[in-house]
XYZ file of C-alpha atoms in Angstrom:
478
model
C 34.722 -18.756 34.767
C 34.655 -21.732 32.412
C 31.950 -21.480 29.774
C 29.139 -24.010 29.896
C 28.813 -26.067 26.745
C 25.194 -26.422 25.615
C 23.807 -28.392 22.691
C 20.324 -27.491 21.461
C 18.675 -30.254 19.426
C 16.149 -28.808 16.979
C 16.227 -25.638 14.906
C 12.579 -24.666 15.074
C 11.471 -21.524 16.862
C 11.851 -23.169 20.294
C 15.451 -24.251 19.767
C 16.414 -20.938 18.202
C 14.983 -18.958 21.115
C 16.805 -21.184 23.618
C 20.104 -20.551 21.828
C 19.418 -16.829 21.529
C 18.533 -16.491 25.200
C 21.625 -18.346 26.392
C 23.952 -16.309 24.197
C 22.381 -12.950 25.009
C 22.058 -13.448 28.778
C 23.622 -10.617 30.765
C 23.919 -12.650 33.950
C 25.018 -16.158 34.813
C 27.745 -18.292 33.274
C 28.875 -17.702 29.721
C 27.585 -20.389 27.375
C 29.019 -21.914 24.239
C 26.013 -23.012 22.217
C 25.778 -25.434 19.319
C 22.401 -25.853 17.637
C 21.813 -29.002 15.568
C 19.027 -29.173 12.983
C 18.398 -32.299 10.925
C 16.951 -30.494 7.928
C 18.740 -28.213 5.515
C 16.839 -25.178 6.797
C 15.872 -23.631 10.119
C 12.391 -22.829 11.343
C 10.652 -26.180 11.805
C 7.017 -25.706 10.772
C 7.660 -22.004 10.111
C 8.560 -21.682 6.452
C 8.300 -18.548 4.301
C 8.939 -18.071 0.589
C 8.912 -14.754 -1.249
C 8.398 -14.615 -4.997
C 6.998 -12.127 -7.496
C 5.466 -9.884 -4.863
C 3.914 -12.804 -2.956
C 4.773 -13.607 0.659
C 3.981 -17.280 1.198
C 3.870 -18.875 4.636
C 3.744 -22.638 4.329
C 3.241 -23.230 8.048
C 2.024 -20.811 10.743
C 1.272 -17.360 9.330
C 0.700 -15.664 12.697
C 0.570 -16.017 16.444
C -1.972 -15.218 19.172
C -1.614 -11.623 20.355
C -3.155 -12.264 23.786
C -0.090 -14.257 24.850
C 2.710 -11.663 24.946
C 5.792 -13.871 24.615
C 6.112 -13.848 20.810
C 5.128 -10.191 20.451
C 7.684 -9.175 23.088
C 10.362 -11.268 21.387
C 9.709 -9.614 18.028
C 10.073 -6.179 19.607
C 13.254 -7.249 21.368
C 14.706 -8.417 18.046
C 13.971 -5.073 16.387
C 10.919 -6.379 14.516
C 8.371 -4.260 16.370
C 7.674 -2.025 13.400
C 7.219 -5.121 11.239
C 4.330 -6.439 13.360
C 0.941 -6.324 11.657
C -2.607 -7.325 12.578
C -5.339 -8.858 10.473
C -7.209 -6.537 8.119
C -10.084 -5.113 10.241
C -12.791 -5.256 7.555
C -12.133 -8.933 6.810
C -12.171 -10.495 10.280
C -15.161 -12.747 9.634
C -14.917 -16.503 9.068
C -17.012 -18.575 6.665
C -18.438 -22.019 7.349
C -19.941 -24.079 4.504
C -23.278 -25.615 5.454
C -25.739 -27.459 3.223
C -24.361 -26.046 -0.017
C -23.886 -22.421 1.079
C -21.223 -20.367 2.822
C -22.365 -18.722 6.057
C -20.453 -16.304 8.258
C -19.656 -17.364 11.789
C -21.944 -15.317 14.067
C -20.438 -12.323 15.821
C -19.704 -12.612 19.485
C -18.378 -16.157 19.500
C -15.532 -16.795 21.949
C -13.973 -19.893 20.441
C -17.200 -21.938 20.201
C -19.143 -20.085 22.927
C -21.931 -17.623 21.934
C -21.934 -14.308 23.831
C -24.292 -12.169 21.705
C -27.965 -13.074 21.465
C -29.128 -11.550 18.153
C -26.299 -12.783 15.877
C -26.663 -16.227 17.427
C -30.454 -16.260 17.106
C -30.330 -15.177 13.453
C -27.575 -17.479 12.183
C -28.721 -20.275 9.845
C -25.741 -22.392 10.894
C -27.715 -24.078 13.686
C -31.163 -25.595 13.901
C -33.621 -24.316 16.502
C -33.119 -27.446 18.641
C -29.355 -26.962 18.311
C -29.605 -23.370 19.525
C -31.846 -24.397 22.413
C -29.387 -27.103 23.411
C -26.517 -24.603 23.445
C -28.549 -22.307 25.703
C -28.915 -25.144 28.226
C -25.291 -24.475 29.154
C -26.675 -21.696 31.351
C -28.432 -24.159 33.671
C -26.555 -27.443 33.356
C -24.541 -28.514 36.425
C -20.794 -28.229 36.137
C -18.461 -31.194 36.134
C -16.249 -31.248 39.235
C -12.636 -30.562 38.375
C -11.628 -33.529 40.522
C -12.956 -35.824 37.801
C -9.862 -34.939 35.784
C -9.184 -34.388 32.119
C -11.594 -34.983 29.244
C -11.591 -34.571 25.485
C -12.677 -31.469 23.584
C -15.502 -33.552 22.113
C -16.778 -34.775 25.470
C -16.508 -31.280 26.965
C -18.409 -29.452 24.206
C -21.084 -32.137 23.807
C -21.699 -31.974 27.549
C -21.856 -28.176 27.748
C -23.192 -27.060 24.343
C -24.471 -30.172 22.584
C -23.543 -32.305 19.588
C -24.553 -29.751 16.951
C -22.293 -27.065 18.429
C -19.446 -29.557 18.417
C -20.041 -30.636 14.816
C -20.518 -27.151 13.338
C -18.024 -25.154 15.417
C -15.961 -27.212 17.831
C -14.640 -29.861 15.485
C -13.572 -27.617 12.568
C -12.541 -24.608 14.666
C -10.917 -26.078 17.785
C -9.934 -29.460 16.403
C -8.800 -27.794 13.192
C -6.085 -25.817 14.966
C -4.429 -29.152 15.766
C -5.705 -31.000 12.657
C -6.697 -33.523 15.320
C -9.534 -35.676 16.585
C -11.665 -33.763 19.087
C -12.596 -37.010 20.805
C -8.939 -37.576 21.651
C -7.548 -34.070 22.203
C -7.444 -32.882 25.820
C -9.518 -29.797 26.626
C -7.179 -28.838 29.481
C -4.044 -29.113 27.333
C -5.482 -27.387 24.256
C -8.041 -24.809 25.417
C -7.649 -24.580 29.187
C -9.423 -21.219 29.133
C -12.690 -23.012 28.242
C -12.315 -25.529 31.061
C -11.506 -22.609 33.349
C -14.799 -20.892 32.456
C -16.711 -23.939 33.668
C -14.543 -24.258 36.774
C -15.043 -20.622 37.767
C -18.539 -19.793 36.553
C -20.295 -23.142 36.147
C -21.295 -22.170 32.590
C -19.330 -21.348 29.441
C -21.772 -18.674 28.324
C -21.970 -16.974 31.727
C -18.202 -17.149 32.046
C -17.531 -15.712 28.582
C -19.978 -12.858 29.229
C -18.369 -12.103 32.595
C -14.895 -12.082 31.081
C -16.035 -9.788 28.267
C -17.453 -7.291 30.769
C -14.051 -7.095 32.471
C -12.400 -5.772 29.308
C -12.288 -1.972 28.902
C -14.427 -0.523 26.131
C -12.500 0.593 23.054
C -13.416 2.886 20.192
C -13.262 1.610 16.650
C -12.580 -1.989 15.642
C -11.212 -4.278 18.350
C -7.487 -5.012 18.235
C -6.381 -7.876 16.062
C -6.410 -11.230 17.869
C -3.351 -12.265 15.836
C 0.004 -10.765 14.899
C 2.215 -11.512 11.949
C 5.245 -9.887 10.303
C 5.254 -7.892 7.080
C 7.631 -10.296 5.378
C 6.014 -13.441 6.780
C 6.818 -15.460 9.875
C 10.168 -16.397 8.370
C 11.385 -12.948 9.443
C 11.361 -14.155 13.053
C 13.490 -17.186 12.187
C 15.920 -15.084 10.157
C 16.309 -12.514 12.937
C 16.969 -15.190 15.561
C 19.562 -16.916 13.373
C 21.374 -13.609 12.781
C 21.483 -12.830 16.496
C 22.747 -16.313 17.372
C 25.543 -16.214 14.812
C 26.495 -12.650 15.755
C 26.813 -13.751 19.395
C 29.122 -16.601 18.443
C 26.608 -19.432 18.381
C 27.311 -22.427 16.165
C 24.343 -23.390 13.960
C 24.653 -26.639 12.040
C 21.914 -27.628 9.589
C 21.734 -30.994 7.866
C 22.956 -32.454 11.161
C 20.498 -35.122 12.371
C 21.168 -36.229 15.932
C 21.901 -39.943 16.154
C 22.191 -40.304 19.909
C 22.336 -38.390 23.173
C 24.131 -40.307 25.906
C 25.643 -39.623 29.279
C 29.398 -39.569 29.193
C 31.073 -42.595 30.724
C 32.336 -40.463 33.620
C 28.825 -39.363 34.662
C 27.256 -40.713 37.818
C 23.677 -40.580 39.009
C 22.680 -37.260 40.602
C 26.135 -35.797 39.934
C 27.114 -32.953 37.584
C 26.812 -34.612 34.196
C 28.461 -34.412 30.849
C 26.656 -35.509 27.758
C 27.830 -36.827 24.410
C 25.724 -35.849 21.407
C 26.410 -37.734 18.185
C 25.086 -36.422 14.896
C 25.397 -37.035 11.184
C 27.697 -34.602 9.421
C 27.431 -33.482 5.795
C 30.237 -35.767 4.683
C 28.249 -38.794 5.835
C 30.372 -39.345 8.917
C 29.191 -39.216 12.523
C 30.638 -36.527 14.737
C 30.202 -35.934 18.448
C 30.076 -33.014 20.870
C 30.436 -33.099 24.634
C 28.085 -30.837 26.550
C 27.123 -29.846 30.061
C 23.491 -29.377 29.031
C 21.332 -30.731 26.219
C 18.046 -29.051 25.359
C 15.743 -31.319 23.377
C 13.640 -28.967 21.251
C 12.889 -31.546 18.580
C 9.621 -33.469 18.051
C 8.950 -35.982 20.821
C 9.435 -38.999 18.558
C 12.816 -37.648 17.416
C 13.820 -37.007 21.029
C 12.858 -40.578 21.943
C 14.997 -41.989 19.133
C 17.987 -39.840 20.062
C 17.813 -40.683 23.749
C 17.682 -44.392 22.974
C 17.885 -46.578 26.044
C 18.762 -43.872 28.569
C 15.482 -44.650 30.358
C 12.846 -47.068 29.068
C 9.900 -45.250 30.634
C 11.088 -41.872 29.344
C 11.357 -43.235 25.816
C 7.904 -44.813 25.995
C 6.350 -41.583 27.281
C 7.934 -39.535 24.496
C 6.889 -42.011 21.806
C 3.388 -41.989 23.244
C 2.800 -38.367 22.190
C 0.939 -38.766 18.876
C 1.595 -36.694 15.772
C -0.348 -36.139 12.559
C 0.819 -35.050 9.129
C -0.586 -32.073 7.246
C -0.032 -30.332 3.949
C -0.527 -26.751 2.818
C -1.375 -25.967 -0.807
C -0.850 -22.302 -1.662
C -2.509 -20.954 -4.813
C -2.237 -17.480 -6.332
C -4.822 -16.173 -8.795
C -5.369 -13.069 -10.877
C -7.982 -11.199 -8.818
C -10.524 -10.970 -11.680
C -10.461 -14.793 -11.855
C -11.872 -15.075 -8.326
C -15.636 -14.426 -8.262
C -15.896 -14.567 -4.474
C -15.204 -11.301 -2.587
C -12.806 -13.105 -0.201
C -14.005 -10.713 2.483
C -12.875 -12.893 5.383
C -9.804 -14.456 6.923
C -10.948 -17.750 5.411
C -13.223 -20.702 6.060
C -13.292 -23.730 8.328
C -15.093 -26.846 7.156
C -17.186 -29.158 9.361
C -16.375 -32.837 9.061
C -19.903 -33.797 8.069
C -19.638 -31.609 4.958
C -17.440 -34.439 3.633
C -14.976 -32.153 1.912
C -11.452 -33.303 1.113
C -9.859 -30.200 2.638
C -9.797 -29.070 6.270
C -9.897 -25.298 5.852
C -8.719 -22.432 3.678
C -7.198 -19.058 4.473
C -7.679 -15.992 2.250
C -4.148 -14.745 2.841
C -4.296 -11.618 0.672
C -7.483 -10.552 2.499
C -6.230 -11.516 5.961
C -2.915 -9.616 5.860
C -1.629 -6.527 4.082
C 1.314 -6.922 1.725
C 0.997 -10.636 1.009
C 0.187 -10.306 -2.696
C 0.204 -7.731 -5.506
C -2.931 -5.576 -5.695
C -4.251 -7.408 -8.760
C -3.807 -10.893 -7.258
C -5.355 -13.132 -4.610
C -3.455 -15.613 -2.450
C -5.236 -18.583 -0.860
C -3.933 -21.389 1.385
C -5.683 -24.758 1.509
C -5.037 -27.306 4.285
C -5.157 -31.070 3.801
C -4.398 -34.189 5.815
C -4.570 -34.329 9.587
C -6.575 -36.981 11.361
C -9.413 -36.726 8.802
C -7.186 -37.821 5.914
C -3.967 -39.346 7.269
C -2.929 -40.623 3.840
C -3.164 -37.270 2.070
C 0.581 -36.696 1.851
C 1.023 -39.937 -0.077
C -0.358 -37.986 -3.053
C 1.955 -36.133 -5.420
C 2.228 -32.349 -5.405
C 0.282 -32.264 -8.649
C -2.543 -34.327 -7.152
C -2.733 -32.098 -4.070
C -2.857 -28.959 -6.205
C -5.615 -30.522 -8.297
C -7.574 -31.450 -5.168
C -7.272 -27.924 -3.790
C -8.367 -26.397 -7.086
C -11.417 -28.641 -7.296
C -12.516 -27.799 -3.768
C -12.004 -24.049 -4.274
C -13.945 -24.305 -7.504
C -16.853 -25.923 -5.695
C -16.783 -23.631 -2.666
C -15.721 -20.277 -4.151
C -16.429 -20.659 -7.856
C -12.780 -20.331 -8.909
C -12.349 -22.085 -12.274
C -9.222 -20.421 -13.664
C -5.739 -21.890 -13.484
C -3.589 -20.431 -10.699
C -0.714 -18.068 -11.446
C 1.408 -19.858 -8.856
C 1.114 -23.072 -6.851
C 3.205 -24.339 -3.931
C 2.902 -27.439 -1.766
C 4.370 -27.637 1.738
C 4.525 -30.971 3.545
C 4.688 -31.439 7.308
C 5.196 -35.149 7.950
C 4.501 -36.202 11.541
C 5.007 -32.566 12.538
C 1.811 -31.707 14.423
C 1.829 -32.819 18.061
C -1.481 -34.031 19.508
C -2.049 -33.221 23.198
C -4.534 -36.028 23.866
C -6.412 -36.694 27.111
C -3.878 -37.190 29.891
C -1.230 -35.099 28.134
C -0.501 -32.869 31.127
C 0.142 -35.889 33.345
C 2.402 -37.389 30.675
C 4.457 -34.202 30.390
C 4.732 -33.934 34.175
C 6.102 -37.477 34.289
C 8.579 -36.776 31.463
C 9.948 -33.781 33.345
C 9.991 -35.749 36.607
C 12.125 -38.478 35.034
C 14.384 -35.877 33.414
C 15.312 -34.613 36.882
C 17.282 -37.827 37.341
C 19.536 -36.707 34.507
C 21.005 -33.294 35.346
C 21.526 -31.185 32.258
C 18.713 -32.770 30.188
C 15.892 -30.365 29.294
C 12.755 -30.573 27.154
C 10.844 -27.777 25.421
C 8.650 -27.290 22.390
C 5.280 -27.960 20.819
C 5.146 -31.522 22.116
C 5.003 -30.374 25.714
C 3.267 -27.239 27.029
C 1.439 -25.670 24.081
C 1.858 -25.810 20.314
C 1.507 -22.124 19.392
C 4.466 -19.843 18.749
C 3.952 -17.833 21.990
C 3.896 -21.050 24.027
C 7.031 -22.306 22.295
C 8.781 -18.999 23.054
C 7.683 -19.202 26.692
C 8.991 -22.768 27.001
C 12.263 -21.748 25.380
C 12.645 -18.908 27.882
C 12.058 -21.373 30.723
C 14.503 -23.928 29.330
C 17.231 -21.295 28.939
C 16.607 -20.142 32.520
C 16.913 -23.741 33.733
C 20.263 -24.121 31.969
C 21.500 -20.863 33.455
C 20.312 -21.920 36.922
C 22.573 -24.982 36.758
């Protein structure tokens, strides 16, 4: 049987999993796979550095354990024994409020309270704010037929403005570094919309779901998984498997265009021509039976050019924001705060210049030497879209000033790193699901063209792995 020729555009986790799946498939046609990545490295937003006993993740440092796709992949790749959970004693989160750091009350499910006493005692909310949140128990539900709405509209309607400002905006919006009044609740946190659909109340729904879970002794399992050597271990393992199976990985190879071959006809078995920039400055081309676009939506739109005007407009219409991560390492005696948490999220009305901070050495084992502390600070996003115009030195200075104010750290760091993610964070705004459905509907006109990745059906690593599995299955099915 003649091997199918497949080009995967994008060397982030989605593209790598697509290539790995196609090359390791036991059934179906044999595939020859070429993966093209525009940058000089693989991994997309996943980026890990290791230096002097520090393990530094510039992008995602973990993935959600409740969605099994990434955990199962790690085990399949032989990384099962490398999986770790967050440190049990440090699973709290701080929120700065009116000049003090307060812990997020126990029993919160995303932004939904499920335990009375911790919620009643927390100073994070005013008495009217707490009473307004409790109204969720009696407010009528919004019929699902009314369609999508923003995170901001959803939480204001169910829990009130104070709950949105203190919890929803920094916690839920912060995951996307996005604007809660634009982000779609059904494309970002469908489980919250589902609670209202099924139970008529977020609080009643969260309590009912909690009662369904079996009781466990000791601390609850970690909600997140990571790898001992950082998330880069996943990228490295995938790359090794792809190359061992005969896959062709080309970095520094930006795709210029993806076009149908001149012999292709509508609704007929297609061939594609993928042109990309080679290291010598020349443009090279590859013919393929299938092309999997696992690049950012704006890059996919540019590569596909004029293949379909509506398709290009839909892809370009998926917004992105830019973020930066400033990683600082300190001698532990220079940090007066106990760092007894995974980190802190910062409400917008606190008017800070950073979005959040993660206490990496407290969150995970093995990230720093025993006598050191490692902290990540996040900047940019929709709150400060011009942040990345600043130099590395300016961003480090900003992070130091904010940590000094919030945690009392005055000493100079032992180590500082800045990671930049320009237009790298997809924003699933209201109507996103309908947009993605239309993109996939149009793609059916072009046999062999597939889309997967954070721009489409979920931005987290497990969702990207799931989409990659589906894309590889679609290629095999052809």
